[in-house]
Amino acid sequence: MIIVQGFLWIFVPAHWTTTAELTGIGDALVQHLILTALSLLVAAIIALPLGLFIGHTGKGRQIAIIATNISRGLPTLGLLAVLIIALPDVSFLPSGYPPNIIVYALLGIPPMLAGAYTGIESVNPETVDAARATGMTELQILFQVEIPLGAGLIVG
């Protein structure tokens, strides 16, 4: 019965309009999607280049594994509360966005980083050696061989 009441609440037109006291469902959904997109963008800007570098060179792999495992245990609700108190409001973003973006990005970095370096490491070393033998530079090997072949794991 509670589930039915929840669905009925969603379909009441008054709940979709924003008033001075309450944010409507539509506006709250848009805010959530904006926060998600910005957080994913920040996480991707940090994690993907780092993961590609680690996967291609093999340098820093152990540090990345330890850091991702530690960051998965972060008390995100506590971190969010501290950031809401500590960070000032940024004028071009709605109130509360910067702390949320930071916390959500911190949650997104570990799986993106692990996926990126695992995808690059999964490429057959003989394929990479063959690319080197043909005279490809390291960047060409990364962008023309390793990323296309590891794309399934990177995106996953």
PDB file of C-alpha atoms in Angstrom:
ATOM      1  CA  MET A   1       0.000   0.000   0.000  1.00  0.00           C
ATOM      2  CA  ILE A   2       2.872   2.378   0.787  1.00  0.00           C
ATOM      3  CA  ILE A   3       4.367   1.797  -2.670  1.00  0.00           C
ATOM      4  CA  VAL A   4       1.076   2.716  -4.310  1.00  0.00           C
ATOM      5  CA  GLN A   5       0.858   5.891  -2.209  1.00  0.00           C
ATOM      6  CA  GLY A   6       4.414   6.791  -3.277  1.00  0.00           C
ATOM      7  CA  PHE A   7       3.515   6.442  -6.954  1.00  0.00           C
ATOM      8  CA  LEU A   8       0.342   8.442  -6.447  1.00  0.00           C
ATOM      9  CA  TRP A   9       2.344  11.214  -4.719  1.00  0.00           C
ATOM     10  CA  ILE A  10       4.659  11.435  -7.743  1.00  0.00           C
ATOM     11  CA  PHE A  11       1.742  11.913 -10.136  1.00  0.00           C
ATOM     12  CA  VAL A  12       0.068  14.745  -8.216  1.00  0.00           C
ATOM     13  CA  PRO A  13       0.544  17.859 -10.409  1.00  0.00           C
ATOM     14  CA  ALA A  14       1.115  20.141  -7.399  1.00  0.00           C
ATOM     15  CA  HIS A  15       4.290  18.245  -6.524  1.00  0.00           C
ATOM     16  CA  TRP A  16       5.820  19.080  -9.926  1.00  0.00           C
ATOM     17  CA  THR A  17       5.601  22.839  -9.497  1.00  0.00           C
ATOM     18  CA  THR A  18       8.174  24.835  -7.573  1.00  0.00           C
ATOM     19  CA  THR A  19       6.880  27.139  -4.881  1.00  0.00           C
ATOM     20  CA  ALA A  20       8.613  29.474  -2.442  1.00  0.00           C
ATOM     21  CA  GLU A  21       8.722  26.693   0.160  1.00  0.00           C
ATOM     22  CA  LEU A  22       9.356  23.574  -1.907  1.00  0.00           C
ATOM     23  CA  THR A  23      11.294  22.569  -5.007  1.00  0.00           C
ATOM     24  CA  GLY A  24       9.175  20.704  -7.516  1.00  0.00           C
ATOM     25  CA  ILE A  25      10.041  17.198  -8.673  1.00  0.00           C
ATOM     26  CA  GLY A  26      11.040  18.408 -12.145  1.00  0.00           C
ATOM     27  CA  ASP A  27      13.391  21.105 -10.840  1.00  0.00           C
ATOM     28  CA  ALA A  28      14.911  18.720  -8.296  1.00  0.00           C
ATOM     29  CA  LEU A  29      15.469  16.170 -11.073  1.00  0.00           C
ATOM     30  CA  VAL A  30      17.243  18.760 -13.230  1.00  0.00           C
ATOM     31  CA  GLN A  31      19.433  19.813 -10.286  1.00  0.00           C
ATOM     32  CA  HIS A  32      20.325  16.193  -9.644  1.00  0.00           C
ATOM     33  CA  LEU A  33      21.252  15.593 -13.290  1.00  0.00           C
ATOM     34  CA  ILE A  34      23.421  18.746 -13.348  1.00  0.00           C
ATOM     35  CA  LEU A  35      25.229  17.664 -10.165  1.00  0.00           C
ATOM     36  CA  THR A  36      25.770  14.201 -11.601  1.00  0.00           C
ATOM     37  CA  ALA A  37      27.095  15.499 -14.928  1.00  0.00           C
ATOM     38  CA  LEU A  38      29.470  17.993 -13.299  1.00  0.00           C
ATOM     39  CA  SER A  39      30.736  15.396 -10.843  1.00  0.00           C
ATOM     40  CA  LEU A  40      31.344  12.846 -13.587  1.00  0.00           C
ATOM     41  CA  LEU A  41      33.156  15.472 -15.646  1.00  0.00           C
ATOM     42  CA  VAL A  42      35.467  16.380 -12.746  1.00  0.00           C
ATOM     43  CA  ALA A  43      36.108  12.711 -11.951  1.00  0.00           C
ATOM     44  CA  ALA A  44      36.836  11.911 -15.610  1.00  0.00           C
ATOM     45  CA  ILE A  45      39.221  14.862 -15.956  1.00  0.00           C
ATOM     46  CA  ILE A  46      41.209  13.557 -12.982  1.00  0.00           C
ATOM     47  CA  ALA A  47      40.923   9.770 -13.283  1.00  0.00           C
ATOM     48  CA  LEU A  48      41.109   9.008 -17.004  1.00  0.00           C
ATOM     49  CA  PRO A  49      44.448  10.674 -17.843  1.00  0.00           C
ATOM     50  CA  LEU A  50      45.963   9.283 -14.656  1.00  0.00           C
ATOM     51  CA  GLY A  51      44.615   5.799 -15.398  1.00  0.00           C
ATOM     52  CA  LEU A  52      45.846   5.913 -19.004  1.00  0.00           C
ATOM     53  CA  PHE A  53      49.312   6.981 -17.820  1.00  0.00           C
ATOM     54  CA  ILE A  54      49.470   4.241 -15.177  1.00  0.00           C
ATOM     55  CA  GLY A  55      48.213   1.588 -17.587  1.00  0.00           C
ATOM     56  CA  HIS A  56      50.623   2.587 -20.361  1.00  0.00           C
ATOM     57  CA  THR A  57      53.767   3.051 -18.303  1.00  0.00           C
ATOM     58  CA  GLY A  58      53.059   0.805 -15.317  1.00  0.00           C
ATOM     59  CA  LYS A  59      54.430   3.513 -13.020  1.00  0.00           C
ATOM     60  CA  GLY A  60      52.478   4.218  -9.855  1.00  0.00           C
ATOM     61  CA  ARG A  61      50.229   1.169 -10.145  1.00  0.00           C
ATOM     62  CA  GLN A  62      50.633   0.101  -6.510  1.00  0.00           C
ATOM     63  CA  ILE A  63      50.036   3.637  -5.262  1.00  0.00           C
ATOM     64  CA  ALA A  64      46.889   3.902  -7.399  1.00  0.00           C
ATOM     65  CA  ILE A  65      45.553   0.591  -6.102  1.00  0.00           C
ATOM     66  CA  ILE A  66      46.152   1.589  -2.482  1.00  0.00           C
ATOM     67  CA  ALA A  67      44.676   5.069  -3.010  1.00  0.00           C
ATOM     68  CA  THR A  68      41.548   3.743  -4.709  1.00  0.00           C
ATOM     69  CA  ASN A  69      40.998   1.160  -1.982  1.00  0.00           C
ATOM     70  CA  ILE A  70      41.418   3.768   0.750  1.00  0.00           C
ATOM     71  CA  SER A  71      39.150   6.281  -0.984  1.00  0.00           C
ATOM     72  CA  ARG A  72      36.371   3.718  -1.303  1.00  0.00           C
ATOM     73  CA  GLY A  73      36.194   3.680   2.474  1.00  0.00           C
ATOM     74  CA  LEU A  74      35.713   7.443   2.835  1.00  0.00           C
ATOM     75  CA  PRO A  75      32.797   8.414   5.046  1.00  0.00           C
ATOM     76  CA  THR A  76      31.118  10.424   2.314  1.00  0.00           C
ATOM     77  CA  LEU A  77      28.280  11.781   4.410  1.00  0.00           C
ATOM     78  CA  GLY A  78      30.726  13.093   7.009  1.00  0.00           C
ATOM     79  CA  LEU A  79      32.959  14.560   4.310  1.00  0.00           C
ATOM     80  CA  LEU A  80      29.938  16.240   2.726  1.00  0.00           C
ATOM     81  CA  ALA A  81      28.944  17.776   6.065  1.00  0.00           C
ATOM     82  CA  VAL A  82      32.458  19.114   6.652  1.00  0.00           C
ATOM     83  CA  LEU A  83      32.671  20.569   3.142  1.00  0.00           C
ATOM     84  CA  ILE A  84      29.258  22.234   3.403  1.00  0.00           C
ATOM     85  CA  ILE A  85      30.450  24.017   6.531  1.00  0.00           C
ATOM     86  CA  ALA A  86      33.993  24.753   5.318  1.00  0.00           C
ATOM     87  CA  LEU A  87      33.512  25.843   1.698  1.00  0.00           C
ATOM     88  CA  PRO A  88      32.128  29.260   0.846  1.00  0.00           C
ATOM     89  CA  ASP A  89      29.347  29.577  -1.701  1.00  0.00           C
ATOM     90  CA  VAL A  90      30.540  30.113  -5.267  1.00  0.00           C
ATOM     91  CA  SER A  91      28.608  32.864  -6.986  1.00  0.00           C
ATOM     92  CA  PHE A  92      28.096  31.132 -10.348  1.00  0.00           C
ATOM     93  CA  LEU A  93      26.819  27.855  -8.837  1.00  0.00           C
ATOM     94  CA  PRO A  94      23.688  27.277  -6.755  1.00  0.00           C
ATOM     95  CA  SER A  95      24.251  26.940  -3.021  1.00  0.00           C
ATOM     96  CA  GLY A  96      25.601  23.551  -1.986  1.00  0.00           C
ATOM     97  CA  TYR A  97      26.887  22.525  -5.418  1.00  0.00           C
ATOM     98  CA  PRO A  98      30.680  22.710  -4.786  1.00  0.00           C
ATOM     99  CA  PRO A  99      30.674  20.362  -1.758  1.00  0.00           C
ATOM    100  CA  ASN A 100      28.402  17.909  -3.553  1.00  0.00           C
ATOM    101  CA  ILE A 101      30.489  17.974  -6.719  1.00  0.00           C
ATOM    102  CA  ILE A 102      33.697  17.348  -4.733  1.00  0.00           C
ATOM    103  CA  VAL A 103      32.227  14.426  -2.785  1.00  0.00           C
ATOM    104  CA  TYR A 104      30.562  12.828  -5.816  1.00  0.00           C
ATOM    105  CA  ALA A 105      33.747  13.241  -7.858  1.00  0.00           C
ATOM    106  CA  LEU A 106      35.733  11.564  -5.074  1.00  0.00           C
ATOM    107  CA  LEU A 107      33.268   8.682  -5.255  1.00  0.00           C
ATOM    108  CA  GLY A 108      33.633   8.486  -9.045  1.00  0.00           C
ATOM    109  CA  ILE A 109      37.417   8.616  -9.301  1.00  0.00           C
ATOM    110  CA  PRO A 110      38.292   5.119  -7.943  1.00  0.00           C
ATOM    111  CA  PRO A 111      36.207   3.057 -10.382  1.00  0.00           C
ATOM    112  CA  MET A 112      37.177   5.279 -13.324  1.00  0.00           C
ATOM    113  CA  LEU A 113      40.866   5.098 -12.446  1.00  0.00           C
ATOM    114  CA  ALA A 114      40.766   1.327 -11.968  1.00  0.00           C
ATOM    115  CA  GLY A 115      38.842   0.831 -15.209  1.00  0.00           C
ATOM    116  CA  ALA A 116      41.216   3.012 -17.207  1.00  0.00           C
ATOM    117  CA  TYR A 117      44.444   1.382 -16.104  1.00  0.00           C
ATOM    118  CA  THR A 118      42.946  -2.119 -16.225  1.00  0.00           C
ATOM    119  CA  GLY A 119      41.710  -1.505 -19.768  1.00  0.00           C
ATOM    120  CA  ILE A 120      45.129  -0.370 -20.950  1.00  0.00           C
ATOM    121  CA  GLU A 121      46.930  -3.186 -19.114  1.00  0.00           C
ATOM    122  CA  SER A 122      44.600  -5.756 -20.678  1.00  0.00           C
ATOM    123  CA  VAL A 123      45.985  -5.105 -24.154  1.00  0.00           C
ATOM    124  CA  ASN A 124      48.206  -7.934 -25.350  1.00  0.00           C
ATOM    125  CA  PRO A 125      51.870  -6.927 -24.830  1.00  0.00           C
ATOM    126  CA  GLU A 126      52.783  -8.518 -28.166  1.00  0.00           C
ATOM    127  CA  THR A 127      50.421  -6.098 -29.898  1.00  0.00           C
ATOM    128  CA  VAL A 128      52.117  -3.158 -28.187  1.00  0.00           C
ATOM    129  CA  ASP A 129      55.545  -4.532 -29.118  1.00  0.00           C
ATOM    130  CA  ALA A 130      54.426  -4.901 -32.730  1.00  0.00           C
ATOM    131  CA  ALA A 131      53.261  -1.275 -32.727  1.00  0.00           C
ATOM    132  CA  ARG A 132      56.653  -0.184 -31.362  1.00  0.00           C
ATOM    133  CA  ALA A 133      58.405  -2.274 -34.013  1.00  0.00           C
ATOM    134  CA  THR A 134      56.550  -0.430 -36.750  1.00  0.00           C
ATOM    135  CA  GLY A 135      57.925   2.855 -35.426  1.00  0.00           C
ATOM    136  CA  MET A 136      54.898   4.224 -33.593  1.00  0.00           C
ATOM    137  CA  THR A 137      55.565   6.758 -30.842  1.00  0.00           C
ATOM    138  CA  GLU A 138      54.345   6.116 -27.300  1.00  0.00           C
ATOM    139  CA  LEU A 139      51.398   8.512 -27.768  1.00  0.00           C
ATOM    140  CA  GLN A 140      50.461   6.814 -31.041  1.00  0.00           C
ATOM    141  CA  ILE A 141      50.589   3.439 -29.325  1.00  0.00           C
ATOM    142  CA  LEU A 142      48.386   4.731 -26.514  1.00  0.00           C
ATOM    143  CA  PHE A 143      45.782   6.447 -28.692  1.00  0.00           C
ATOM    144  CA  GLN A 144      45.791   4.170 -31.755  1.00  0.00           C
ATOM    145  CA  VAL A 145      46.385   0.763 -30.194  1.00  0.00           C
ATOM    146  CA  GLU A 146      45.842   0.551 -26.441  1.00  0.00           C
ATOM    147  CA  ILE A 147      42.776   2.779 -25.994  1.00  0.00           C
ATOM    148  CA  PRO A 148      40.792   1.214 -28.884  1.00  0.00           C
ATOM    149  CA  LEU A 149      41.656  -2.327 -27.766  1.00  0.00           C
ATOM    150  CA  GLY A 150      41.001  -1.616 -24.073  1.00  0.00           C
ATOM    151  CA  ALA A 151      37.925   0.550 -24.638  1.00  0.00           C
ATOM    152  CA  GLY A 152      35.531  -2.120 -23.390  1.00  0.00           C
ATOM    153  CA  LEU A 153      37.099  -2.190 -19.934  1.00  0.00           C
ATOM    154  CA  ILE A 154      37.732   1.549 -19.862  1.00  0.00           C
ATOM    155  CA  VAL A 155      34.082   2.374 -20.566  1.00  0.00           C
ATOM    156  CA  GLY A 156      32.822  -0.437 -18.345  1.00  0.00           C
TER     157      GLY A 156
END
